[in-house]
Amino acid sequence: MKSIGFVPNRLAKAVFVVLGVIVLNFLLIHLAPGDPASVMAGEAGAGDEQFLAQLRQQFGLDQPLYTQVWLYLKGVVQLDLGFSYRNNVPVAELILDRLPATLLLTGSAFVFSLLLGVALGVMAAARRGRIADSAIMTGALLFYATPLFWVSLMAILVFSIQLNWVPPFGMESVGAGLTGFARIVDIAHHLVLPVVTLGLFFTAVYTRITRASMLEVSSLEFVKTAKAKGVPPGQITRRHVLRNALLPVFTFAGIQAGQLLGGAVLTETVFAWPGIGRLMFDALLQRDYPVLLGVFLVTAVMVVLVNLATDMLYRFVDPRIEVNA
Amino acid sequence: MKSFSRRYMRNKGAVVGIAIVVLVMLVALLAGALFPSNPWNAVAEPLLDPFTDPAYPLGTDMLGRDIAAGLAYGARVSLLVGVVSTLVATLIGISIGALAGYYGGRVDDLLMRLTEFFQTIPTLAMAVVLVAIFQPSITSIVGAIALVSWPPVARLVRGEFLSLRSREFVQAAVVIGLRPSRIIFTQILPNTMSPIIVTASLMIATAILTESALSFLGLGDRNMMSWGFMIGAARTMLRESWWMSFMPGVAILLTVLAVNLIGEGLNDALNPHLRSRGGL
Amino acid sequence: MKLTKRNLLAGLTVATAGMLMAHAPLSAFAQDKPVAGGTLNMLMQPEPPTLMLGLNQQGPTQFAASKIYQSLLTYSKDLKPIPSLAKSWSISPDGLTYTFVLHKGVKWHDGKPFSAADVVFSADKFLREVHPRMRALMTQRVESVVADGEDKVVFKLKQPFSPFIYAFEVSTMPIVPKHIYEGTDYRNNPANNTPIGTGPFMLKEWKRGSHIHLVKNPAYFKPGLPYLDEIYLRVVPDAASRAVAYERGIVDVLRGGDVENFEVRRLQKLTDTSVTMAGWEMFSPVMFLQMNLRRQPFDNKVVRQAVMHAMDRNFILKNIFFNVGKPATGPIASTTLYYDKNVPSYEFDMAKAKKMLADAGVKPGNYTIKLMPLPYGAVWDRLSEYTKQQLEQLGFKVTIDAADAGGYSKKVSDWDFDITMNFLYQYADPAIGVSRTYISSNIIKGTPFANNHGYSNAQVDRLFDAAPVALNPDVRQKMYSELQRLIVDDVAVGNLLELQFATLYRNKVHNLVTTGIGLNETLDTVWIAK
């Protein structure tokens, strides 16, 4: 009965969270020294009072802060995220343009790390105590400790520059005019290094959780019962252990969604991937407030939705669990 | 204590971890003695290859700075930032988690909303924003990392407090009339220390990674030579002088690895009942 | 690092080519005739905020949009004016009237005809409103600008101003279409996203974060031009990746600033690659240390002079700029007009510097200096680290106070710094690009490229006022020579290096750098050999 009120309840709370994110970030960003007008003047190598004043007026920066917040929120409700100071295009357009690249990158990294991590974890659990187990767990430890930006650079050096197996950067070969399947292959080719390097850390995490979870579930009563009853081991693993063991993995995966987006900033920077992570970083340096806020807003919404989905999935899979709404 | 150390030592990885961390700490402490001049000073020909000049075993960078000196002084920054930011984050997390877990009800609701809220924002992105806003310095970096890292501690502490709150010894303390602060500090908190310590030690590893990422992105403190900074500075020379990026990266990798191993060792030693099932 | 077959081959090839070139220069340069067609791939770093050159003159905008827009003139490598939209011009003997005769038959990209009215509108209305440098010029120097028929424009000045002929460069005075902008809100005009110019290329597509695609303007007014069919400007945020892009043939040109200078050293050895330092003569930036004269210890001239003796320009050039550049002897670059090489400058002498401080009774240990690096890349980080080291050797305590672009801009604009560094384009005539750093009237708050350090010298002000209006070029030279001496002696700023920028390009690309603005040209005569 509680689950009927669950979704609207959570959604309402989600809206509050998102609003809070906006207001907080709005205030934070305006605390940064300098403003977009002075940045643009700086880069133009010139600028006088009038020029700066014109820009500030155009950006609405000469109004009091609470007015600016209010205007922004009003816009957001109408799905108008404002205009980028620097790029002269609507923020929504800019973000929609770059979002798919990030989703592709993080989505692929997510799937890759989940599949590989679970596979490795299951293998390690099955061969517990043997060499394969130690090897996998050591590898996981190493991946867990590796700085992302560094391993990305090393990977480019080895696999792209030295071995020439994959392109070193970018999402696709520009000017090649590829369409259809050829284009998909081209993008996939460019996706390899970023996805693998971004996914390494999370692969390690999932490997370890899966292994631990598998071992924990295997030692539970119902599994011992199944073994005693003579159910074939393969079937035990698949039907009983795996399904139950994967629950904590999925919960963790849901929580990691936000972290994945954060990691995208580094990956997008090193690989020149045209996504919103890099957009956010550039906007920050350029004090392009609308873009920055827009990116945070979109990110917050996505994280909240993923959390919501994970919670619902969790409740659905195991109705005994009461998720603290 | 004796059984704790015995349990800890049984985990070979944890022992290796301690060895590495001790080594790193030694290097950090002795950096001044081993490399008396400022690591920022040019001491030799720029871009000396490593292993060619015994005076500069790891070579020099593009301004003629000793890379080995940079690594040694960088150890200080990484350890300092890692430990201090984790300390601050833990304090914040304990405060919030304890209050939420002890008082429950509306206080809990409010504080958990706050925690959830902070957890919605991707940690690295937020850290970048905070450091950029308050302009890069060791203080802003430590502060930024602390501000984005506390939520898991708060959740953990809250969970522990919620379960311990209803235990008999706590009820007894309430009945006697002890002030809540006394109860929290003297009764409940000491019993939550083991998971907190484990979490904190793992957080140190993450903090070191975050600091190096910030330095790499150009948001580090320019007055402190750090490993992340060295990788960032060497990035443009990746092709020509790849060792300049490679070595600090290995330093980060080993240190973070070691800290993680210690964290796990602590986990095993403090929670022996989980060990038999092959823990994490 | 390693002696590979490739290095060896490359080395031999360079040596052989060198010998061939020494012996048979004419045959080596016997070029085929220009070939029409082809795609030129270049980089743009960083991505420009907009292509509407009238509204935005940041470096990347200048580079990308100068294929779309044009001005009346352009300038040769020795800074002589060359026709562009104007086919000829004349200056009255009293130096007050500038008459330009424009080409006929020029069309805007939307098909409408270009005329003198567009020039008048651009200078008098549009740019005066939105372009800081033009605003200053129009307000202070220009009496009137009128169209004389469809193809003549006449500028009348308030007094003779010899640098005026240099104002007709595309980033200073881009000509914009009157029929699109007149009477509109310039900054919010929807045409800003589909820039309409007279240039040889038009915007086909702009995929932000990825590339800009320009295509040939079939109605370009010069017959047979442009040779190229299209130009791609690619975004690659990472410097190391940009070098790789060139090596793998993804781009055929590396502009100055696209890759680090030491990469230039490596890349120029490739067999199919040429390098040139030309194409920046109009801009000729001089890089300087900017010491805030309002703050101790920089209010003391002796301290400033000592700092200059403590900086080893040759070390900086060799190890930070990788030999791309030239030590500066003063505020005016050797490629800018009125440069005087006989100005005594400060030789590197740390002992002398320390002695100067001691003799003047300055105790450096009493001062903690905050050094703010220019936030535009690794080179400036290295320079600030070097400067810190040198100042510390003098005995000062120094901390690096880093800021990002926004923070830097604000601090400099608000005069909130001890010492920083900067470089400015000189624009051929010192009256345009150099004076702004030294004249008292430019001590204004609120903008980062004024006289933020607070230098004020009445004699300097007088000379900068008088020189551009003097009709006799010898008189002008005398005044500028005097100015150089004064500024160097006062150390108004610490001029360190003339920045140079190497352009790397594949040998099959011809006519890439032909004028003093190099790659900021329209590129209408560029062709690619098959």
XYZ file of C-alpha atoms in Angstrom, chain C residues 39 148-149 170 250-251 260 337 390 394-395:
11
model
C 40.023 21.282 -48.218
C 30.891 59.734 -51.639
C 28.755 57.793 -54.077
C 39.861 43.255 -40.226
C 43.987 15.325 -39.376
C 45.044 18.943 -39.757
C 53.807 24.137 -27.307
C 57.204 50.805 -36.696
C 64.679 35.018 -9.445
C 67.210 38.739 -4.783
C 66.001 38.147 -1.281
